Short mmCIF file of C-alpha atoms in Angstrom, two decimals:
data_model
loop_
_atom_site.label_atom_id
_atom_site.label_comp_id
_atom_site.label_asym_id
_atom_site.label_seq_id
_atom_site.Cartn_x
_atom_site.Cartn_y
_atom_site.Cartn_z
CA MET A 1260 58.88 -8.60 -37.26
CA PRO A 1261 58.98 -4.89 -38.15
CA GLU A 1262 57.20 -2.55 -35.79
CA LEU A 1263 53.96 -1.01 -36.94
CA ALA A 1264 53.93 2.75 -37.28
CA GLU A 1265 51.96 4.46 -34.56
CA THR A 1266 48.83 6.11 -35.94
CA THR A 1267 46.22 8.38 -34.45
CA VAL A 1268 42.61 7.60 -35.32
CA ASP A 1269 40.16 10.49 -35.11
CA PRO A 1270 36.54 9.23 -35.21
CA ALA A 1271 35.40 12.72 -36.20
CA ASN A 1272 36.91 12.09 -39.63
CA TRP A 1273 35.03 8.84 -40.21
CA THR A 1274 32.40 8.77 -42.93
CA CYS A 1275 29.70 6.16 -42.54
CA PRO A 1276 25.91 5.83 -43.02
CA ALA A 1277 25.39 5.61 -39.24
CA PRO A 1278 27.05 8.67 -37.67
CA LEU A 1279 28.04 8.71 -34.01
CA ARG A 1280 25.19 9.86 -31.76
CA ASP A 1281 27.29 11.85 -29.29
CA GLN A 1282 28.22 14.52 -31.81
CA SER A 1283 28.06 18.12 -30.55
CA VAL A 1284 27.68 19.42 -34.11
CA VAL A 1285 25.24 18.79 -36.93
CA VAL A 1286 26.03 15.73 -39.06
CA MET A 1287 24.47 14.64 -42.33
CA GLY A 1288 22.40 11.99 -40.56
CA HIS A 1289 20.40 14.73 -38.81
CA GLY A 1290 18.69 15.35 -42.15
CA GLY A 1291 17.99 11.72 -42.95
CA GLY A 1292 14.51 11.27 -41.52
CA GLY A 1293 15.66 8.62 -39.02
CA ALA A 1294 16.50 8.48 -35.33
CA LEU A 1295 18.95 11.38 -35.52
CA SER A 1296 16.31 13.58 -37.17
CA ALA A 1297 13.85 12.66 -34.43
CA GLU A 1298 16.40 13.51 -31.75
CA LEU A 1299 17.08 16.88 -33.39
CA MET A 1300 13.37 17.67 -33.27
CA GLU A 1301 12.96 16.48 -29.68
CA GLN A 1302 16.08 18.13 -28.28
CA VAL A 1303 16.27 21.39 -30.25
CA PHE A 1304 13.18 22.45 -32.16
CA ILE A 1305 10.30 21.25 -29.98
CA PRO A 1306 11.75 22.87 -26.83
CA ALA A 1307 12.31 26.05 -28.83
CA TYR A 1308 8.82 26.47 -30.26
CA GLY A 1309 6.84 23.38 -29.44
CA ASN A 1310 3.05 23.71 -29.27
CA PRO A 1311 -0.02 21.45 -29.49
CA THR A 1312 -0.32 22.03 -33.24
CA LEU A 1313 3.26 20.94 -33.86
CA ALA A 1314 3.03 18.00 -31.44
CA GLY A 1315 1.53 15.65 -34.02
CA LEU A 1316 4.72 15.85 -36.12
CA ALA A 1317 2.81 14.86 -39.25
CA ASP A 1318 3.82 15.68 -42.83
CA SER A 1319 1.41 18.62 -42.70
CA ALA A 1320 -0.47 20.39 -39.92
CA VAL A 1321 -4.29 20.50 -40.02
CA LEU A 1322 -5.55 23.88 -38.82
CA GLU A 1323 -8.99 25.37 -38.12
CA LEU A 1324 -9.19 28.80 -39.74
CA GLY A 1325 -12.31 30.81 -40.54
CA GLY A 1326 -14.53 27.78 -40.33
CA ALA A 1327 -12.39 25.76 -42.75
CA ARG A 1328 -9.94 22.94 -42.10
CA LEU A 1329 -6.63 23.76 -43.77
CA ALA A 1330 -3.59 21.57 -44.24
CA PHE A 1331 -0.34 23.53 -44.14
CA SER A 1332 3.16 22.25 -44.92
CA THR A 1333 6.64 23.50 -45.78
CA ASP A 1334 9.79 21.74 -46.96
CA GLY A 1335 13.28 22.61 -48.20
CA TYR A 1336 14.84 20.83 -51.18
CA VAL A 1337 18.61 20.47 -51.53
CA VAL A 1338 18.89 17.48 -53.85
CA ARG A 1339 22.19 16.82 -55.53
CA PRO A 1340 22.43 16.60 -58.53
CA LEU A 1341 19.86 19.18 -59.62
CA PHE A 1342 18.75 17.02 -62.56
CA PHE A 1343 18.29 13.25 -62.48
CA PRO A 1344 16.46 10.54 -64.45
CA GLY A 1345 12.74 11.13 -64.11
CA GLY A 1346 12.86 14.64 -62.68
CA CYS A 1347 14.76 17.57 -61.22
CA LEU A 1348 14.87 19.85 -58.21
CA GLY A 1349 11.93 21.88 -59.55
CA ASP A 1350 9.26 19.19 -59.88
CA LEU A 1351 10.57 17.51 -56.71
CA ALA A 1352 9.94 20.72 -54.75
CA VAL A 1353 6.35 20.91 -55.99
CA ASN A 1354 5.47 17.22 -55.70
CA GLY A 1355 7.03 16.88 -52.27
CA THR A 1356 4.89 19.62 -50.72
CA VAL A 1357 1.77 18.61 -52.65
CA ASN A 1358 2.18 15.08 -51.33
CA ASP A 1359 2.73 16.23 -47.75
CA LEU A 1360 -0.62 18.04 -47.95
CA ALA A 1361 -2.29 15.04 -49.54
CA MET A 1362 -1.13 12.80 -46.68
CA SER A 1363 -3.60 14.72 -44.49
CA GLY A 1364 -6.34 14.05 -47.03
CA ALA A 1365 -6.22 17.65 -48.25
CA ARG A 1366 -6.82 18.91 -51.75
CA PRO A 1367 -3.70 21.10 -52.35
CA ALA A 1368 -4.48 24.59 -53.67
CA TYR A 1369 -1.61 27.09 -53.33
CA LEU A 1370 2.16 26.97 -53.00
CA SER A 1371 4.96 29.41 -52.29
CA ALA A 1372 8.41 28.92 -53.81
CA ALA A 1373 11.59 30.47 -52.37
CA PHE A 1374 14.83 30.13 -54.35
CA VAL A 1375 18.32 30.42 -52.84
CA LEU A 1376 20.79 30.88 -55.71
CA GLU A 1377 24.55 30.62 -55.50
CA GLU A 1378 26.53 33.35 -57.22
CA GLY A 1379 27.88 31.97 -60.48
CA VAL A 1380 25.15 29.45 -61.26
CA GLU A 1381 24.08 29.65 -64.89
CA LEU A 1382 20.80 31.46 -65.49
CA SER A 1383 19.81 28.72 -67.93
CA VAL A 1384 19.89 26.26 -65.01
CA VAL A 1385 17.72 28.54 -62.88
CA GLU A 1386 15.27 29.00 -65.74
CA ARG A 1387 15.07 25.27 -66.35
CA ILE A 1388 14.27 24.59 -62.70
CA ALA A 1389 11.74 27.44 -62.56
CA ARG A 1390 9.97 26.08 -65.62
CA ALA A 1391 9.90 22.64 -64.02
CA VAL A 1392 8.25 24.18 -60.94
CA GLY A 1393 5.60 25.78 -63.15
CA ALA A 1394 4.93 22.63 -65.13
CA ALA A 1395 4.73 20.44 -62.02
CA ALA A 1396 2.36 22.90 -60.33
CA GLU A 1397 0.08 22.89 -63.35
CA ALA A 1398 0.11 19.07 -63.46
CA ALA A 1399 -0.72 18.92 -59.75
CA GLY A 1400 -3.55 21.46 -60.05
CA VAL A 1401 -1.97 24.02 -57.72
CA VAL A 1402 -1.01 27.67 -58.10
CA VAL A 1403 2.38 29.11 -57.17
CA ALA A 1404 0.95 32.22 -55.55
CA THR A 1405 4.02 33.81 -53.95
CA GLY A 1406 7.75 33.40 -53.60
CA ASP A 1407 11.15 34.86 -52.83
CA THR A 1408 14.68 34.86 -54.22
CA LYS A 1409 17.98 35.22 -52.37
CA VAL A 1410 21.57 35.04 -53.69
CA VAL A 1411 24.54 33.84 -51.63
CA GLU A 1412 28.22 34.27 -52.41
CA SER A 1413 30.04 31.74 -54.56
CA GLY A 1414 31.12 28.81 -52.45
CA HIS A 1415 28.39 29.33 -49.86
CA GLY A 1416 25.67 27.29 -51.58
CA ASP A 1417 25.30 24.41 -53.97
CA GLY A 1418 23.84 25.99 -57.09
CA VAL A 1419 20.14 26.16 -56.25
CA TYR A 1420 18.05 25.38 -53.17
CA VAL A 1421 14.25 25.62 -53.21
CA THR A 1422 11.81 25.84 -50.32
CA THR A 1423 8.10 25.38 -50.97
CA ALA A 1424 5.16 25.78 -48.62
CA GLY A 1425 1.57 24.88 -49.41
CA VAL A 1426 -2.00 25.01 -48.19
CA GLY A 1427 -5.02 22.90 -49.05
CA LEU A 1428 -8.53 22.13 -47.84
CA VAL A 1429 -9.30 19.01 -45.81
CA PRO A 1430 -12.76 17.54 -46.59
CA ASP A 1431 -15.31 17.15 -43.83
CA GLY A 1432 -15.20 13.79 -42.07
CA VAL A 1433 -11.56 13.11 -42.96
CA ASP A 1434 -9.17 12.52 -40.06
CA ILE A 1435 -5.87 11.09 -41.28
CA ARG A 1436 -2.95 10.96 -38.85
CA PRO A 1437 -0.45 8.36 -37.61
CA GLN A 1438 -2.14 8.05 -34.21
CA ARG A 1439 -5.21 6.49 -35.89
CA ALA A 1440 -3.54 3.21 -36.91
CA ARG A 1441 -5.48 0.29 -35.41
CA PRO A 1442 -4.78 -3.45 -35.10
CA GLY A 1443 -6.35 -5.16 -38.09
CA ASP A 1444 -5.69 -2.28 -40.49
CA ALA A 1445 -4.45 -3.34 -43.92
CA VAL A 1446 -1.10 -1.83 -44.89
CA ILE A 1447 -0.98 -0.91 -48.58
CA VAL A 1448 1.85 0.63 -50.61
CA SER A 1449 0.94 2.40 -53.85
CA GLY A 1450 3.69 0.96 -56.05
CA PRO A 1451 7.28 -0.24 -56.41
CA ILE A 1452 9.68 1.23 -53.87
CA GLY A 1453 13.26 2.51 -53.95
CA LEU A 1454 13.26 4.08 -57.41
CA HIS A 1455 14.00 7.68 -56.42
CA GLY A 1456 16.95 6.96 -54.14
CA VAL A 1457 18.59 4.60 -56.62
CA ALA A 1458 18.02 7.04 -59.50
CA ILE A 1459 19.80 9.79 -57.55
CA MET A 1460 22.62 7.46 -56.60
CA SER A 1461 23.17 6.25 -60.14
CA VAL A 1462 23.73 9.78 -61.42
CA ARG A 1463 25.64 11.10 -58.42
CA GLU A 1464 28.10 8.22 -58.29
CA GLY A 1465 28.25 7.51 -62.04
CA LEU A 1466 26.95 3.97 -61.59
CA GLU A 1467 25.32 1.89 -64.31
CA PHE A 1468 22.99 -1.00 -63.53
CA GLY A 1469 22.26 -2.20 -67.06
CA VAL A 1470 18.98 -0.27 -67.25
CA GLU A 1471 18.12 3.34 -66.50
CA ILE A 1472 16.32 3.72 -63.20
CA ALA A 1473 14.08 6.80 -63.14
CA SER A 1474 12.75 8.61 -60.09
CA ASP A 1475 9.10 8.01 -59.21
CA THR A 1476 8.50 11.69 -58.34
CA ALA A 1477 4.81 12.47 -58.91
CA PRO A 1478 1.85 14.26 -57.27
CA LEU A 1479 -0.42 11.97 -55.25
CA ALA A 1480 -3.39 14.19 -54.38
CA ASP A 1481 -5.65 12.72 -57.08
CA LEU A 1482 -4.82 9.20 -55.92
CA VAL A 1483 -5.72 10.14 -52.34
CA ALA A 1484 -8.99 11.67 -53.54
CA ALA A 1485 -9.85 8.39 -55.28
CA MET A 1486 -9.19 6.51 -52.04
CA LEU A 1487 -11.35 8.89 -50.02
CA ASN A 1488 -14.17 8.49 -52.53
CA VAL A 1489 -14.31 4.86 -51.43
CA THR A 1490 -14.22 5.69 -47.73
CA PRO A 1491 -13.38 8.89 -45.82
CA ASP A 1492 -12.22 6.65 -42.97
CA VAL A 1493 -8.68 6.06 -44.22
CA HIS A 1494 -6.71 5.95 -40.98
CA VAL A 1495 -3.14 6.85 -41.97
CA LEU A 1496 -1.31 8.06 -45.06
CA ARG A 1497 2.39 8.72 -45.33
CA ASP A 1498 4.74 9.30 -48.28
CA PRO A 1499 7.91 7.33 -47.51
CA THR A 1500 10.60 9.80 -48.56
CA ARG A 1501 13.73 10.16 -46.38
CA GLY A 1502 14.37 6.91 -44.55
CA GLY A 1503 12.14 5.04 -46.99
CA LEU A 1504 9.26 2.74 -46.14
CA ALA A 1505 11.03 1.56 -42.98
CA ALA A 1506 11.16 5.02 -41.41
CA SER A 1507 7.53 5.81 -42.23
CA LEU A 1508 6.21 2.56 -40.80
CA ASN A 1509 8.28 2.92 -37.64
CA GLU A 1510 7.00 6.46 -37.10
CA ILE A 1511 3.41 5.26 -37.50
CA ALA A 1512 3.91 2.28 -35.18
CA ARG A 1513 5.43 4.46 -32.46
CA ALA A 1514 2.84 7.23 -32.78
CA SER A 1515 -0.08 4.80 -32.57
CA GLY A 1516 1.38 2.35 -30.04
CA THR A 1517 0.70 -0.57 -32.38
CA GLY A 1518 2.86 -3.05 -34.25
CA VAL A 1519 3.28 -3.58 -37.98
CA ARG A 1520 3.85 -6.97 -39.61
CA LEU A 1521 4.98 -7.07 -43.24
CA ARG A 1522 5.30 -9.94 -45.70
CA GLU A 1523 8.67 -9.67 -47.39
CA ARG A 1524 7.61 -11.36 -50.63
CA ALA A 1525 4.65 -8.98 -50.99
CA ILE A 1526 6.76 -5.79 -50.90
CA PRO A 1527 7.15 -4.56 -54.50
CA VAL A 1528 10.85 -4.04 -55.12
CA PRO A 1529 11.76 -3.72 -58.84
CA ASP A 1530 14.50 -6.07 -60.00
CA ALA A 1531 16.71 -3.14 -60.98
CA VAL A 1532 16.38 -1.62 -57.48
CA ALA A 1533 16.98 -4.99 -55.80
CA ASN A 1534 20.08 -5.57 -57.92
CA ALA A 1535 21.44 -2.08 -57.28
CA CYS A 1536 20.83 -2.37 -53.54
CA GLY A 1537 22.41 -5.81 -53.46
CA PHE A 1538 25.49 -4.47 -55.23
CA LEU A 1539 25.77 -1.49 -52.88
CA GLY A 1540 24.82 -3.28 -49.67
CA LEU A 1541 21.62 -1.28 -49.15
CA ASP A 1542 18.18 -2.35 -47.95
CA PRO A 1543 15.37 -1.19 -50.31
CA LEU A 1544 13.10 -0.61 -47.31
CA TYR A 1545 15.31 2.32 -46.31
CA VAL A 1546 15.67 3.86 -49.78
CA ALA A 1547 13.75 7.08 -50.49
CA ASN A 1548 10.65 7.37 -52.65
CA GLU A 1549 9.04 10.55 -54.00
CA GLY A 1550 5.89 9.28 -55.70
CA ARG A 1551 4.62 6.56 -53.39
CA LEU A 1552 2.36 6.43 -50.36
CA VAL A 1553 1.70 3.88 -47.65
CA ALA A 1554 -1.86 3.63 -46.31
CA PHE A 1555 -3.40 2.09 -43.21
CA VAL A 1556 -6.98 1.20 -44.11
CA PRO A 1557 -9.74 -0.49 -42.06
CA PRO A 1558 -9.97 -4.17 -43.08
CA THR A 1559 -13.63 -3.79 -44.11
CA ALA A 1560 -12.68 -1.26 -46.79
CA ALA A 1561 -9.28 -2.63 -47.82
CA ASP A 1562 -10.37 -4.49 -50.97
CA GLU A 1563 -12.35 -1.53 -52.33
CA VAL A 1564 -9.60 0.97 -51.56
CA LEU A 1565 -6.99 -1.28 -53.17
CA ALA A 1566 -9.14 -1.61 -56.29
CA ALA A 1567 -9.59 2.17 -56.50
CA MET A 1568 -5.84 2.70 -56.13
CA ARG A 1569 -5.05 0.19 -58.88
CA ALA A 1570 -7.50 1.96 -61.18
CA HIS A 1571 -5.54 5.21 -60.84
CA PRO A 1572 -2.33 5.79 -62.88
CA GLN A 1573 -0.32 6.67 -59.76
CA GLY A 1574 -1.53 3.58 -57.93
CA ALA A 1575 -1.49 0.93 -60.65
CA GLY A 1576 1.15 -1.06 -58.76
CA SER A 1577 -0.60 -0.88 -55.38
CA THR A 1578 -0.01 -3.92 -53.18
CA LEU A 1579 -1.19 -5.19 -49.81
CA ILE A 1580 2.07 -5.72 -47.92
CA GLY A 1581 1.01 -6.41 -44.34
CA GLU A 1582 -1.20 -5.47 -41.43
CA CYS A 1583 -1.26 -3.49 -38.22
CA VAL A 1584 -1.16 -5.73 -35.14
CA ALA A 1585 -1.52 -5.49 -31.37
CA GLU A 1586 1.66 -7.48 -30.79
CA HIS A 1587 5.09 -5.83 -30.41
CA PRO A 1588 3.72 -2.25 -30.09
CA GLY A 1589 5.93 0.40 -31.64
CA MET A 1590 7.84 -2.14 -33.72
CA VAL A 1591 7.89 -3.18 -37.38
CA VAL A 1592 8.73 -6.77 -38.30
CA VAL A 1593 8.98 -8.62 -41.60
CA SER A 1594 8.07 -12.25 -42.21
CA THR A 1595 10.82 -13.46 -44.51
CA GLY A 1596 10.51 -15.82 -47.43
CA LEU A 1597 12.37 -18.50 -45.44
CA GLY A 1598 9.79 -18.51 -42.66
CA GLY A 1599 11.71 -16.35 -40.21
CA THR A 1600 11.06 -12.89 -38.81
CA ARG A 1601 13.32 -9.87 -38.66
CA VAL A 1602 12.91 -6.49 -37.02
CA VAL A 1603 12.89 -3.43 -39.28
CA ASP A 1604 14.14 -0.63 -37.04
CA LEU A 1605 14.11 3.12 -37.49
CA PRO A 1606 17.28 4.06 -39.38
CA LEU A 1607 19.85 6.04 -37.42
CA GLY A 1608 20.83 8.40 -40.22
CA GLU A 1609 20.37 7.74 -43.90
CA GLN A 1610 21.89 5.52 -46.53
CA LEU A 1611 22.15 8.34 -49.07
CA PRO A 1612 22.07 12.05 -48.12
CA ARG A 1613 20.68 14.94 -50.15
CA ILE A 1614 18.03 12.94 -52.02
CA CYS A 1615 15.33 15.63 -51.73
#
């Protein structure tokens, strides 16, 4: 038998969706909204500038200022490619920050927009993205009140990056945060999941699934307002972006010290998303969304809130998918169609980087 050639394997060169956790450098998984992102916050940023306001680690901070309750949020957008079915970097940057504010129950009012441009990018591309920002802001009912522009040398960027920050007013009597989840709460998702992540993947990798899958990117503030018109006592709202529905539910379960039990057959996964995920070996629960929310609602108000959501264009596909429970605190489980139960853990990194 011939001898095998001796080879040297360097794990640092591996590429996989679950990067090694003992890295001394930043890896892509640190930006995925999963366990590595949480560790980055806990080990680097919170020790550096942690404070009681930041401690909640919600999508937006709720601040008392001049007698008003303001929601304040900021986010950077580095999606690749810049344009994809259903949207582009520009409307994603607006909708993402608008939705982060809405997840505190706020009515978004003003945004800032900072552009980082790479030398050599075509001005027509910049103009197209800027116009998308303007159109999305108008559709969401917010004003882009200030901004900034920087240019980096060719090869030191990726065309265009956008950072948006926003402020909005939180109505009196509204207290929406992950710590308020209670056993018995109904868990509702506002529509089919997984569309944004699969749309990005299809363009980036040149994949065809027999039907075009478009991103669900959309502003959700009006939908939240319709829910709060039914009851101001909505306990938790979260838009399941990076890390998908699984990451959001795990964060809520851990913050509240409760468990979450889902019914697999109730989770709305479009056939095209299910087929694409099956082909690629992905779990739709971990795929990003940009126009969906998950709500924890008191059981006494669940039917009315669900009806109000279904009456709104952005919530027409709203579905009751499970409940908050006292058992298995801090964990999310799914009752499968075969009668079993599986644990849905917090993802380590992300299945697909650079989706927002």
